[in-house]
Short mmCIF file of C-alpha atoms in Angstrom, two decimals:
data_model
loop_
_atom_site.label_atom_id
_atom_site.label_comp_id
_atom_site.label_asym_id
_atom_site.label_seq_id
_atom_site.Cartn_x
_atom_site.Cartn_y
_atom_site.Cartn_z
CA MET A 1 -0.38 -0.51 -0.13
CA THR A 2 1.29 3.41 -0.77
CA ILE A 3 -0.39 7.08 0.04
CA ILE A 4 1.61 10.27 -0.13
CA MET A 5 1.49 12.41 2.32
CA LEU A 6 -0.06 15.51 2.43
CA PRO A 7 -0.06 18.83 4.74
CA SER A 8 -2.71 17.89 6.23
CA ASP A 9 -1.32 15.03 7.67
CA ALA A 10 1.90 16.23 9.21
CA ASN A 11 2.58 19.38 11.79
CA PRO A 12 3.48 22.64 11.15
CA LYS A 13 7.54 21.16 10.47
CA GLY A 14 6.20 18.88 8.28
CA ASN A 15 6.82 15.52 10.32
CA VAL A 16 3.81 12.58 9.99
CA PHE A 17 1.88 12.20 13.00
CA GLY A 18 2.17 8.80 14.02
CA GLY A 19 -1.47 8.26 13.99
CA VAL A 20 -1.26 9.53 10.50
CA ILE A 21 0.83 6.18 9.82
CA LEU A 22 -0.97 4.22 12.99
CA LYS A 23 -3.83 4.91 11.08
CA HIS A 24 -2.55 2.80 7.42
CA VAL A 25 -1.13 0.10 9.94
CA ASP A 26 -3.88 -0.33 10.51
CA VAL A 27 -6.60 -0.62 7.37
CA ILE A 28 -3.37 -2.95 5.82
CA ALA A 29 -3.01 -5.25 8.60
CA GLY A 30 -7.21 -5.18 7.93
CA LEU A 31 -6.70 -6.09 5.01
CA VAL A 32 -3.87 -9.00 5.47
CA ALA A 33 -6.84 -10.72 7.42
CA LYS A 34 -9.84 -10.50 6.09
CA ARG A 35 -7.83 -11.91 3.15
CA HIS A 36 -6.60 -14.78 5.53
CA SER A 37 -10.21 -15.64 6.86
CA GLY A 38 -12.88 -14.38 4.37
CA ARG A 39 -16.78 -14.40 4.94
CA VAL A 40 -15.69 -12.77 8.75
CA ASN A 41 -15.69 -9.42 10.29
CA ILE A 42 -12.26 -8.52 11.47
CA VAL A 43 -11.32 -5.73 14.88
CA THR A 44 -8.57 -4.74 16.02
CA ALA A 45 -7.09 -6.00 19.22
CA SER A 46 -3.62 -4.39 19.94
CA ILE A 47 -1.18 -2.88 18.06
CA ASP A 48 1.65 -3.20 19.85
CA ARG A 49 5.75 -2.49 19.34
CA MET A 50 5.02 0.41 17.22
CA THR A 51 8.01 1.65 16.82
CA PHE A 52 8.99 4.43 14.59
CA LEU A 53 12.86 4.47 14.01
CA LYS A 54 12.87 7.80 10.99
CA PRO A 55 11.30 10.19 10.32
CA VAL A 56 7.91 10.64 7.01
CA PHE A 57 7.73 13.45 5.93
CA ILE A 58 4.94 15.86 3.61
CA GLY A 59 5.71 15.00 -0.27
CA ASN A 60 6.79 11.27 1.19
CA ALA A 61 5.28 8.39 -0.03
CA LEU A 62 4.38 5.70 2.68
CA ILE A 63 5.23 2.27 2.27
CA LEU A 64 3.10 -0.11 4.11
CA THR A 65 3.88 -3.76 3.33
CA ALA A 66 2.17 -7.15 5.22
CA ARG A 67 2.84 -10.46 6.42
CA LEU A 68 0.53 -12.46 8.43
CA ASN A 69 3.07 -14.27 10.59
CA TYR A 70 0.16 -16.01 12.89
CA VAL A 71 -3.33 -18.16 13.57
CA ARG A 72 -4.20 -19.04 16.79
CA LYS A 73 -7.25 -19.69 17.56
CA SER A 74 -10.06 -16.69 16.28
CA SER A 75 -6.85 -14.40 16.86
CA MET A 76 -4.31 -13.10 14.17
CA GLU A 77 -0.41 -11.43 14.33
CA VAL A 78 0.46 -8.78 11.42
CA GLU A 79 4.13 -7.73 11.06
CA VAL A 80 3.54 -4.50 8.88
CA THR A 81 6.82 -2.63 7.70
CA VAL A 82 6.65 0.16 6.90
CA LEU A 83 9.73 2.67 4.53
CA SER A 84 9.05 6.74 4.22
CA GLU A 85 10.45 7.18 0.16
CA ASP A 86 11.39 10.78 -0.83
CA LEU A 87 9.99 11.83 -3.99
CA GLU A 88 12.60 13.50 -5.24
CA ASP A 89 15.18 11.36 -5.04
CA SER A 90 13.86 8.41 -4.52
CA THR A 91 15.72 7.25 -1.07
CA ARG A 92 13.95 4.66 0.52
CA ILE A 93 14.13 4.39 4.52
CA HIS A 94 12.83 2.25 6.89
CA ALA A 95 10.71 4.33 9.38
CA GLY A 96 9.04 1.31 11.35
CA THR A 97 7.40 -1.62 12.30
CA ALA A 98 4.30 -2.34 14.36
CA PHE A 99 2.26 -6.17 14.97
CA VAL A 100 -1.39 -6.44 14.83
CA THR A 101 -3.46 -8.64 16.49
CA MET A 102 -6.47 -8.73 14.30
CA VAL A 103 -9.18 -11.21 15.65
CA ALA A 104 -12.68 -12.29 13.84
CA LEU A 105 -15.56 -12.12 14.54
CA ASP A 106 -18.57 -13.87 14.26
CA LYS A 107 -22.83 -12.71 12.83
CA TYR A 108 -22.52 -12.75 17.03
CA GLY A 109 -19.27 -10.55 17.73
CA LYS A 110 -18.05 -13.41 19.44
CA PRO A 111 -14.52 -14.75 18.45
CA THR A 112 -14.43 -17.26 15.43
CA GLU A 113 -12.62 -19.68 13.74
CA VAL A 114 -9.85 -18.78 10.90
CA PRO A 115 -7.80 -20.91 8.65
CA GLN A 116 -4.45 -22.36 10.20
CA ILE A 117 -1.86 -20.43 9.03
CA ILE A 118 0.43 -22.58 6.28
CA LEU A 119 4.01 -22.29 6.70
CA ASP A 120 5.77 -22.91 3.05
CA SER A 121 9.05 -21.51 3.78
CA ASP A 122 12.01 -22.28 6.91
CA GLU A 123 12.01 -18.27 6.93
CA ASP A 124 7.87 -18.20 7.06
CA LYS A 125 8.84 -21.11 10.44
CA LYS A 126 10.63 -18.39 12.75
CA HIS A 127 8.50 -15.44 11.87
CA PHE A 128 5.74 -18.31 13.33
CA LYS A 129 7.54 -19.31 15.91
CA GLN A 130 8.90 -15.10 17.39
CA SER A 131 4.59 -14.61 17.21
CA GLU A 132 3.75 -17.55 19.34
CA SER A 133 6.01 -16.04 21.58
CA ARG A 134 4.72 -12.48 21.67
CA MET A 135 1.07 -13.81 20.96
CA LEU A 136 2.02 -15.18 24.48
CA SER A 137 2.91 -12.77 26.15
CA ARG A 138 -0.03 -10.88 24.98
CA LEU A 139 -2.19 -13.58 26.42
CA LYS A 140 0.36 -13.64 30.06
CA GLU A 141 -0.38 -9.63 30.49
CA ALA A 142 -3.61 -9.30 29.81
CA GLY A 143 -4.54 -11.98 32.61
CA ARG A 144 -6.36 -14.32 29.91
CA ILE A 145 -3.40 -17.94 29.98
#
């Protein structure tokens, strides 16, 4: 997903608001989770470990990529990478990373199962294991296990 950052997205010094970036992180994470889960409602349960590494400025292209790392039962972790591209010289920088937990809900608003993730590569398996550890930490923190 690529979006140009406009003056309304930034403070008077030209730095894009973190909330604007988070909005787009949430949108792309929801899209990835929806594609995986099919005909169910998807909601955001948490956005954690959002790290802003570099600023994004007015006129930059905000480039977001996302991958599904982990599926539990009804919850999914989506990793979103945020890049900023200076459209004047085409340089790209890694501006941030976020881990978003999305949950699938049935028509009554209750969590519902989604298909398990297919791990095709060693990299997929590595991401799955790391995500599983993060998910268990989140659940412990919330007092759910």
